XYZ file of C-alpha atoms in Angstrom:
630
model
C 21.074 93.825 60.861
C 21.721 94.115 64.591
C 24.114 97.008 64.472
C 22.955 100.250 66.059
C 25.336 103.156 66.321
C 25.365 105.389 69.372
C 24.727 108.432 67.200
C 21.715 106.885 65.504
C 18.489 108.704 66.418
C 16.084 106.583 68.433
C 12.307 106.616 68.091
C 11.493 105.719 71.675
C 7.721 105.599 71.182
C 8.097 103.143 68.313
C 10.586 101.020 70.275
C 8.304 100.845 73.305
C 5.361 99.887 71.094
C 7.338 97.112 69.383
C 8.609 95.754 72.705
C 5.141 95.749 74.286
C 3.596 94.145 71.210
C 6.292 91.471 71.156
C 5.770 90.609 74.822
C 1.981 90.584 74.456
C 1.982 88.268 71.432
C 4.615 85.951 72.861
C 2.738 85.685 76.160
C -0.495 85.078 74.234
C 1.160 82.167 72.432
C 2.428 80.656 75.678
C -0.880 81.131 77.495
C -2.738 79.209 74.787
C -0.613 76.070 75.175
C 1.842 75.809 78.055
C -0.650 75.632 80.974
C -2.498 72.838 79.140
C 0.464 70.858 77.840
C 0.181 68.137 80.494
C -3.429 67.532 79.409
C -2.170 66.659 75.940
C 0.492 64.357 77.352
C -2.197 62.586 79.355
C -4.366 62.295 76.261
C -1.464 60.564 74.535
C -1.573 57.918 77.250
C 1.456 58.960 79.304
C 1.511 58.305 83.030
C 2.087 60.995 85.631
C 5.658 59.778 86.138
C 6.406 60.008 82.424
C 4.764 63.429 82.255
C 6.809 64.651 85.218
C 10.034 63.386 83.678
C 9.285 65.136 80.370
C 8.398 68.460 82.014
C 11.380 68.242 84.366
C 13.842 67.413 81.597
C 12.424 70.185 79.422
C 12.883 72.675 82.259
C 16.479 71.640 82.912
C 17.275 71.936 79.211
C 15.982 75.517 79.177
C 17.767 76.270 82.451
C 21.133 75.254 80.981
C 21.000 76.474 77.392
C 19.070 79.762 77.601
C 21.898 81.738 79.265
C 24.475 80.129 76.977
C 22.621 81.215 73.848
C 22.066 84.685 75.295
C 25.761 85.069 76.099
C 26.876 83.877 72.658
C 24.367 86.058 70.813
C 25.606 89.125 72.696
C 29.253 88.261 72.177
C 28.897 87.773 68.416
C 26.356 90.599 68.051
C 23.642 88.394 66.542
C 20.856 88.912 69.032
C 18.024 89.503 66.584
C 19.096 86.579 64.416
C 19.237 84.195 67.389
C 15.951 85.582 68.716
C 14.124 84.849 65.467
C 15.778 81.452 65.101
C 14.665 80.511 68.621
C 11.076 81.553 67.887
C 11.108 79.418 64.741
C 12.484 76.412 66.643
C 9.865 76.849 69.362
C 7.098 76.705 66.759
C 8.692 73.686 65.093
C 9.096 71.848 68.402
C 5.610 72.264 69.817
C 3.632 72.083 66.585
C 5.543 68.908 65.850
C 3.942 67.306 68.905
C 0.633 67.165 67.041
C 2.179 64.641 64.653
C 2.817 62.105 67.403
C 0.565 59.118 66.835
C -1.794 58.261 69.675
C -2.294 54.526 70.060
C -5.501 55.121 72.007
C -6.952 57.108 69.068
C -8.125 59.698 71.596
C -6.054 62.619 70.392
C -6.992 62.040 66.767
C -10.631 61.030 67.162
C -13.296 63.588 66.416
C -15.704 64.167 69.322
C -18.420 63.272 66.840
C -17.196 59.699 67.262
C -18.898 59.669 70.665
C -16.100 59.460 73.230
C -16.619 57.087 76.164
C -17.642 59.882 78.501
C -20.621 60.726 76.265
C -21.555 57.131 75.428
C -24.041 56.896 78.256
C -26.057 59.846 77.030
C -26.137 58.435 73.503
C -27.308 55.020 74.666
C -29.944 56.642 76.868
C -31.370 58.373 73.811
C -31.432 55.115 71.867
C -32.979 53.328 74.828
C -35.714 55.946 75.036
C -36.478 55.486 71.341
C -36.617 51.715 71.733
C -39.066 51.916 74.641
C -41.168 54.527 72.847
C -41.595 52.199 69.876
C -41.907 49.015 71.896
C -45.361 48.331 70.433
C -43.714 47.701 67.082
C -41.653 44.862 68.490
C -43.183 41.542 69.352
C -42.131 39.857 72.591
C -39.411 37.365 71.973
C -40.114 33.701 72.336
C -36.807 32.203 71.453
C -36.775 28.768 69.897
C -33.659 27.173 71.182
C -31.936 25.818 68.090
C -28.305 26.840 68.694
C -25.780 24.446 67.225
C -23.231 22.686 69.339
C -20.501 25.213 68.445
C -22.452 28.072 69.934
C -21.306 27.622 73.516
C -19.773 30.859 74.779
C -19.422 29.770 78.393
C -15.652 30.096 78.217
C -15.940 33.686 77.097
C -18.109 34.897 79.954
C -16.468 36.766 82.792
C -17.607 36.566 86.369
C -19.669 39.679 87.012
C -19.712 41.402 90.384
C -23.446 41.979 89.901
C -24.877 39.059 87.875
C -27.602 40.055 85.477
C -30.765 37.990 85.224
C -32.746 37.837 81.985
C -36.123 39.488 82.212
C -38.323 37.690 79.707
C -36.678 34.326 78.989
C -38.109 31.595 81.198
C -35.303 29.715 82.857
C -35.316 26.032 81.991
C -32.992 23.223 82.762
C -32.091 22.419 79.174
C -28.532 23.075 78.117
C -29.501 25.035 75.008
C -31.684 27.408 76.987
C -28.749 28.153 79.276
C -26.567 28.926 76.271
C -29.094 31.387 74.900
C -29.527 32.959 78.308
C -25.788 33.514 78.486
C -25.817 35.234 75.106
C -28.321 37.787 76.289
C -26.733 38.015 79.724
C -23.550 39.058 78.011
C -25.448 41.582 75.903
C -26.733 43.173 79.093
C -23.282 43.126 80.624
C -21.897 44.836 77.518
C -24.463 47.628 77.783
C -23.416 48.206 81.395
C -19.792 48.410 80.257
C -20.868 51.046 77.733
C -22.486 53.229 80.363
C -26.086 52.187 81.079
C -27.118 51.468 84.649
C -28.048 47.974 85.841
C -31.630 49.071 86.436
C -31.950 50.339 82.883
C -30.496 47.152 81.457
C -32.654 44.887 83.616
C -35.717 46.628 82.196
C -34.860 45.519 78.673
C -36.474 42.545 77.020
C -34.354 40.475 74.690
C -36.074 42.017 71.681
C -35.436 45.495 73.111
C -31.791 44.613 73.443
C -31.598 43.453 69.841
C -33.216 46.685 68.722
C -30.820 48.746 70.847
C -27.773 47.031 69.389
C -29.234 47.439 65.910
C -29.609 51.192 66.394
C -26.210 51.547 68.038
C -24.309 49.622 65.404
C -25.917 51.547 62.560
C -24.805 54.850 64.106
C -22.010 56.680 62.313
C -18.497 55.975 63.614
C -19.641 53.237 65.987
C -16.390 51.324 65.500
C -14.323 54.164 66.982
C -16.773 54.469 69.852
C -16.667 50.780 70.743
C -12.901 50.683 70.335
C -12.482 53.517 72.849
C -14.886 51.955 75.347
C -13.835 48.300 75.524
C -10.636 46.473 76.278
C -9.165 43.982 73.788
C -10.597 41.044 75.767
C -14.035 42.655 75.874
C -13.842 43.275 72.141
C -13.215 39.566 71.523
C -16.299 38.756 73.581
C -18.251 41.339 71.618
C -17.252 39.674 68.345
C -18.482 36.317 69.628
C -21.723 37.903 70.807
C -22.326 39.269 67.293
C -21.560 35.885 65.707
C -23.966 34.052 67.990
C -26.716 36.640 67.659
C -26.496 36.773 63.857
C -26.547 32.985 63.704
C -29.648 32.812 65.893
C -31.396 35.522 63.858
C -30.617 33.786 60.570
C -32.213 30.566 61.854
C -35.287 32.366 63.099
C -34.531 31.506 66.690
C -34.959 35.149 67.733
C -38.117 36.748 66.453
C -38.218 40.474 65.779
C -41.158 42.784 65.197
C -42.328 44.839 62.281
C -39.998 47.782 62.721
C -36.851 45.681 62.737
C -37.057 43.033 60.058
C -35.020 39.908 60.229
C -33.480 40.682 56.847
C -32.356 44.227 57.773
C -30.978 43.040 61.091
C -29.142 40.153 59.530
C -27.745 42.281 56.703
C -26.543 44.963 59.096
C -24.819 42.552 61.419
C -23.408 40.525 58.558
C -21.783 43.708 57.257
C -20.387 44.264 60.719
C -18.889 40.780 60.654
C -16.944 41.693 57.518
C -15.199 44.414 59.531
C -14.181 42.121 62.375
C -10.850 41.322 60.792
C -9.839 44.977 60.606
C -11.055 45.577 64.142
C -9.099 42.624 65.437
C -6.036 43.976 63.675
C -6.526 47.324 65.399
C -6.776 45.626 68.753
C -3.764 43.473 68.059
C -1.904 46.779 67.901
C -3.491 47.912 71.146
C -2.430 44.728 72.925
C 1.153 45.959 72.473
C 0.110 49.411 73.650
C 2.642 49.445 76.483
C 5.507 49.098 74.023
C 4.142 51.765 71.702
C 3.469 54.176 74.570
C 7.042 53.640 75.698
C 8.188 54.700 72.250
C 5.888 57.736 72.359
C 7.388 58.700 75.712
C 10.905 58.593 74.284
C 9.867 60.530 71.179
C 8.229 63.270 73.245
C 11.126 63.403 75.695
C 13.756 63.770 72.985
C 11.646 66.217 70.983
C 11.013 68.595 73.879
C 14.485 68.384 75.403
C 16.210 68.874 72.054
C 13.727 71.558 71.038
C 14.255 73.520 74.253
C 17.981 73.603 73.530
C 17.221 76.025 70.689
C 13.843 77.473 71.732
C 14.609 78.422 75.335
C 16.503 81.739 74.932
C 13.619 83.739 73.398
C 12.613 85.569 76.550
C 16.133 85.836 77.935
C 17.491 87.477 74.772
C 14.499 89.804 74.425
C 14.760 90.896 78.051
C 18.514 91.523 77.901
C 18.230 93.393 74.621
C 15.470 95.668 75.915
C 17.315 96.462 79.147
C 20.537 97.340 77.330
C 18.641 99.365 74.750
C 17.062 101.489 77.502
C 20.348 101.679 79.383
C 22.108 103.010 76.293
C 19.583 105.827 75.851
C 19.525 106.454 79.622
C 15.823 105.676 80.053
C 15.787 102.689 82.398
C 12.619 103.825 84.182
C 10.631 102.267 81.341
C 12.169 98.873 81.947
C 9.753 96.366 83.505
C 6.576 97.973 82.225
C 6.467 95.496 79.348
C 5.512 92.784 81.851
C 2.093 94.381 82.241
C 1.297 93.238 78.707
C 2.558 89.760 79.523
C 0.148 89.524 82.454
C -2.654 90.939 80.321
C -2.197 88.173 77.750
C -2.271 85.497 80.439
C -5.515 86.967 81.769
C -7.324 87.118 78.420
C -6.308 84.252 76.160
C -6.635 81.172 78.423
C -10.347 81.950 78.731
C -10.738 82.488 74.990
C -8.971 79.312 73.884
C -10.698 77.061 76.435
C -14.099 78.544 75.638
C -13.582 77.727 71.967
C -12.307 74.216 72.731
C -15.310 73.430 74.930
C -17.703 74.495 72.182
C -15.935 72.756 69.305
C -16.856 69.266 68.167
C -14.869 68.286 65.086
C -12.141 70.826 64.423
C -12.621 72.405 60.980
C -14.446 69.199 59.914
C -11.023 67.554 59.675
C -11.672 64.880 62.321
C -9.135 66.395 64.714
C -9.519 66.546 68.462
C -10.333 70.077 69.709
C -7.247 70.040 71.942
C -5.292 70.622 68.724
C -6.710 74.135 68.807
C -4.290 74.943 71.654
C -1.375 74.178 69.357
C -2.727 76.053 66.361
C -3.524 79.207 68.329
C -0.055 78.919 69.855
C 1.416 78.671 66.368
C -0.619 81.614 65.102
C 0.456 83.984 67.857
C 4.034 82.745 67.624
C 4.000 83.522 63.905
C 2.940 87.095 64.657
C 5.682 87.274 67.294
C 8.198 86.176 64.669
C 7.140 89.034 62.392
C 7.407 91.614 65.177
C 10.869 90.274 66.060
C 12.150 91.738 62.773
C 11.781 95.186 64.343
C 12.654 94.355 67.955
C 15.058 96.963 69.428
C 18.437 95.447 70.229
C 21.807 96.497 71.549
C 25.109 94.825 70.845
C 27.263 95.609 73.862
C 28.987 92.538 75.217
C 28.472 91.273 78.755
C 31.522 92.903 80.230
C 31.116 92.127 83.906
C 28.835 89.124 83.874
C 31.150 86.961 85.969
C 31.666 89.671 88.587
C 27.938 90.211 88.964
C 27.133 86.502 89.338
C 30.005 86.079 91.805
C 28.585 88.807 94.048
C 25.125 87.260 93.811
C 26.388 83.788 94.706
C 28.321 85.170 97.677
C 25.190 86.868 98.994
C 22.962 83.813 98.609
C 25.048 80.694 99.171
C 27.744 82.026 101.487
C 25.464 83.611 104.071
C 23.232 81.794 106.527
C 20.106 83.796 105.758
C 20.626 83.572 102.027
C 21.051 79.808 102.237
C 17.703 79.375 103.987
C 16.004 81.545 101.397
C 17.523 79.266 98.755
C 16.114 76.170 100.491
C 12.716 77.849 100.849
C 12.520 78.698 97.161
C 13.627 75.171 96.301
C 10.723 73.718 98.317
C 8.168 76.212 97.027
C 9.325 75.636 93.447
C 8.802 71.881 93.821
C 5.308 72.415 95.260
C 4.499 74.856 92.476
C 5.461 72.194 89.933
C 3.085 69.716 91.589
C -0.084 71.712 91.137
C 1.054 73.381 87.920
C 1.398 69.962 86.269
C -1.412 67.941 87.834
C -4.154 70.285 89.047
C -5.814 70.172 85.639
C -5.682 66.367 85.738
C -7.719 66.523 88.940
C -10.216 68.914 87.347
C -10.478 66.559 84.380
C -11.119 63.607 86.706
C -13.956 65.612 88.263
C -15.430 65.995 84.745
C -14.616 69.688 84.640
C -14.519 71.574 81.370
C -11.462 73.279 79.939
C -13.106 76.630 80.600
C -12.622 75.977 84.316
C -8.926 75.418 83.692
C -8.653 78.582 81.625
C -10.321 80.553 84.404
C -7.767 79.133 86.864
C -4.912 80.597 84.822
C -6.664 83.925 84.312
C -7.739 84.396 87.932
C -4.270 83.542 89.252
C -2.657 86.183 87.045
C -5.399 88.712 87.706
C -4.943 88.297 91.464
C -1.320 89.439 91.188
C -2.222 92.926 89.966
C -3.753 94.400 93.157
C -1.133 92.667 95.282
C 1.581 94.628 93.477
C 0.309 97.717 95.305
C -0.061 96.087 98.723
C 3.021 93.849 98.835
C 5.376 96.642 99.910
C 3.359 97.906 102.910
C 2.517 94.344 103.968
C 6.132 93.160 103.883
C 7.317 96.256 105.744
C 4.645 95.648 108.367
C 5.371 91.948 108.905
C 9.052 91.822 108.042
C 10.590 89.784 105.254
C 10.820 86.540 107.205
C 7.240 86.628 108.492
C 5.956 87.562 105.033
C 7.620 84.445 103.614
C 6.067 82.404 106.430
C 2.643 83.887 105.634
C 3.086 82.942 101.988
C 4.019 79.365 102.929
C 0.915 79.132 105.133
C -1.326 80.199 102.265
C 0.472 77.709 100.023
C -0.231 74.896 102.488
C -3.893 75.874 102.667
C -4.129 76.104 98.898
C -2.748 72.629 98.217
C -4.735 71.116 101.095
C -7.900 72.578 99.584
C -7.009 70.954 96.254
C -6.860 67.539 97.920
C -10.485 67.850 99.078
C -11.834 69.318 95.858
C -15.358 67.997 95.289
C -16.407 69.900 92.176
C -14.346 71.551 89.428
C -15.697 75.058 89.953
C -14.659 75.037 93.608
C -11.044 75.446 92.502
C -11.573 79.035 91.351
C -11.609 80.739 94.793
C -8.357 78.970 95.678
C -6.647 80.524 92.656
C -7.057 83.979 94.178
C -4.537 82.969 96.853
C -1.887 83.031 94.116
C -1.336 86.650 95.116
C -0.116 85.434 98.517
C 1.652 82.241 97.474
C 3.602 83.872 94.642
C 3.590 87.689 94.574
C 4.212 88.298 98.277
C 6.757 85.487 98.401
C 8.895 87.029 95.679
C 8.556 90.560 96.979
C 9.612 89.466 100.466
C 12.636 87.599 99.127
C 13.893 90.229 96.701
C 13.299 93.221 98.981
C 15.383 91.743 101.785
C 18.154 94.273 102.574
C 20.653 91.426 102.812
C 20.424 90.993 99.043
C 20.052 94.671 98.133
C 23.599 95.855 97.583
C 23.019 97.810 94.373
C 20.881 97.447 91.248
C 23.457 95.290 89.495
C 23.816 92.758 92.297
C 20.042 92.845 92.864
C 19.563 91.602 89.321
C 22.160 88.896 89.823
C 20.445 87.758 93.031
C 17.115 87.666 91.234
C 18.685 85.520 88.534
C 20.087 83.074 91.100
C 16.804 82.839 93.001
C 14.785 82.405 89.791
C 17.125 79.632 88.685
C 16.639 77.812 91.978
C 12.858 78.248 91.960
C 11.960 77.766 88.291
C 14.942 75.642 87.341
C 16.086 73.214 90.041
C 12.957 73.296 92.214
C 10.452 73.091 89.380
C 12.239 70.322 87.494
C 12.834 68.213 90.598
C 9.278 68.794 91.802
C 7.874 67.723 88.432
C 9.627 64.365 88.574
C 8.875 63.665 92.243
C 5.238 64.736 92.017
C 4.702 62.479 89.007
C 6.026 59.483 90.935
C 3.865 60.275 93.979
C 0.809 60.777 91.754
C 1.176 57.334 90.176
C 1.834 55.504 93.442
C -0.470 57.288 95.890
C -2.874 59.454 93.899
C -3.424 63.159 93.426
C -5.054 63.733 96.823
C -2.073 62.324 98.707
C 0.227 64.398 96.497
C -1.454 67.679 97.410
C -1.725 66.767 101.090
C 1.972 65.930 101.162
C 2.699 69.336 99.624
C 0.588 70.994 102.320
C 2.403 69.140 105.099
C 5.829 70.044 103.704
C 4.887 73.714 103.327
C 3.447 74.128 106.819
C 6.258 72.095 108.419
C 8.911 74.321 106.843
C 7.389 77.513 108.276
C 8.626 77.154 111.896
C 12.006 75.901 110.700
C 12.403 78.927 108.457
C 11.297 81.391 111.158
C 13.644 79.941 113.785
C 16.663 79.758 111.507
C 15.940 83.197 110.074
C 16.078 84.666 113.581
C 19.185 82.712 114.503
C 21.153 83.810 111.465
C 23.227 86.914 112.135
C 21.916 89.836 110.094
C 24.430 92.316 108.689
C 24.518 95.736 110.269
C 23.481 98.862 108.405
C 27.104 99.945 108.120
C 28.080 96.576 106.669
C 25.335 96.820 104.057
C 26.452 100.334 103.101
C 30.062 99.187 102.864
C 29.072 96.268 100.621
C 27.139 98.629 98.373
C 30.151 100.910 98.170
C 32.447 98.053 97.172
C 30.103 96.888 94.430
C 29.051 100.297 93.137
C 31.446 100.000 90.220
C 29.230 97.318 88.730
C 26.106 99.476 88.445
C 26.315 99.630 84.669
C 26.893 95.928 84.034
C 24.507 93.904 81.946
C 21.210 92.361 82.855
C 20.470 88.919 84.068
C 16.965 89.753 85.234
C 14.170 87.421 86.084
C 13.851 86.070 82.537
C 13.485 82.496 83.811
C 10.748 83.472 86.242
C 8.594 84.942 83.512
C 9.481 82.258 80.981
C 8.250 79.443 83.237
C 5.740 81.280 85.390
C 2.689 79.811 83.689
C 4.260 77.527 81.135
């Protein structure tokens, strides 16, 4: 299936079309899910530390196994087979995440269940209806006939802002105090569910009864209450219902014409029959920490093990395309396929987030709209799998892989200037991981929509396009070292701006600086004459730098940023990133000037010595593009 003879005629137009289509569809799949993966992990109840560990471990797994699979597939001439197997395993791994049970019921609850964030608006509507029809409800004059078992004093919590009843005259009798506490708790419960203190204080006791009647007869109220209250608050709510139903049944609380005593009693009696199942659900939630720990381990093992087999997709495709073009002596077309990758990352994040924001209950199947990210990912990945049947491949073995990597390591790790570029990329990679993983958490905390997040991804990728034309002149004007320093300065400003973000939409202008913090940085590093011996070694150097940035730096930064997020908060995290970036600038400039630069003759001599490797195989920036937005 993979074999292609040298004498076989090649349809170059068809091959280019297949390659571009493959890259476009694969990038479309990644852009629908990978930038938003941490949002799903948060929805499952994972902490920032756990999220950072999962992302970091996943990255290391890909960093280790992708080149191994690529090397083996080339050696045994099974590139297309391994490519298709990896695509299948990627779909299996990430679509399998949707099967993970969420103990908070948030990832499986339909938005029609009224999530806590929308509870306030729903209660406001009910409150408006109650006040509009207040003439139908007679003022309550409670006859205090509670039995001796009705004391709920032990269940009441100390409130920071005690609520005073509005229409029950305070007396000194013990039974009056008990009834007052019942309605005080009812008011406190409404505040917990989202109403303001002023709105609650304006309610009479009969209004409150009517409001609870309307709320509890709403569809899916159990899910709503369960998402809004803690287990302890739920126990208090059960007692409140028991006491209120008991008082209504004895005629101690009078209701008006619209809400009859019989309908109210029947409704709340039916609710009481469900208390056992609700208590069972909350018994499970009391052990939530244990269950979430199990979910963390399941997700960690799933993604790490899945990346072992799914990681080489882009590496194999890139190597195969380069060798295919090299064999037909048409290497000038290599690299143009990345335009379609960028195009997909510009278009599809906006589309998928726009659909998610305007979807309530996905396909009427009571699934959270975030599942749409996974299903669009699976759809595009399925199309990618079909195109992979026709992907152009070459079967030449990696003849001089070790020689190429040895030259690249000598240029980077064994020279002063190369070592400081390595340290710089390590720092920038860690900072990149910080905002790549947790910027959307900040936008979510500011009540931003997913469309804002999709625009962040699209604008960042769109900003790279014009900078491709200006990077060369700018780097030649400033010099490689100063261009890196300029990029670090923009990076510091970008992360500092994140820490003072006041509204979700304000993040969009900052995303345009991605052209400076990413595009110029990489152009300045890779165009440095110290690392430009010949095309073969250039590709090896790019592979080493990409591994440091997107492998070691990104994975380490993911873990560290998660720990900082949990202990100090997102604002401190971004400010720390800004301080590190700006503090490294003078160190880099000074050491870059102190390091002895090779002379022109030395560079030419090095190129002459390594010229025999010009035709060796590719280890291009596959890791950079695989993890760039994932």
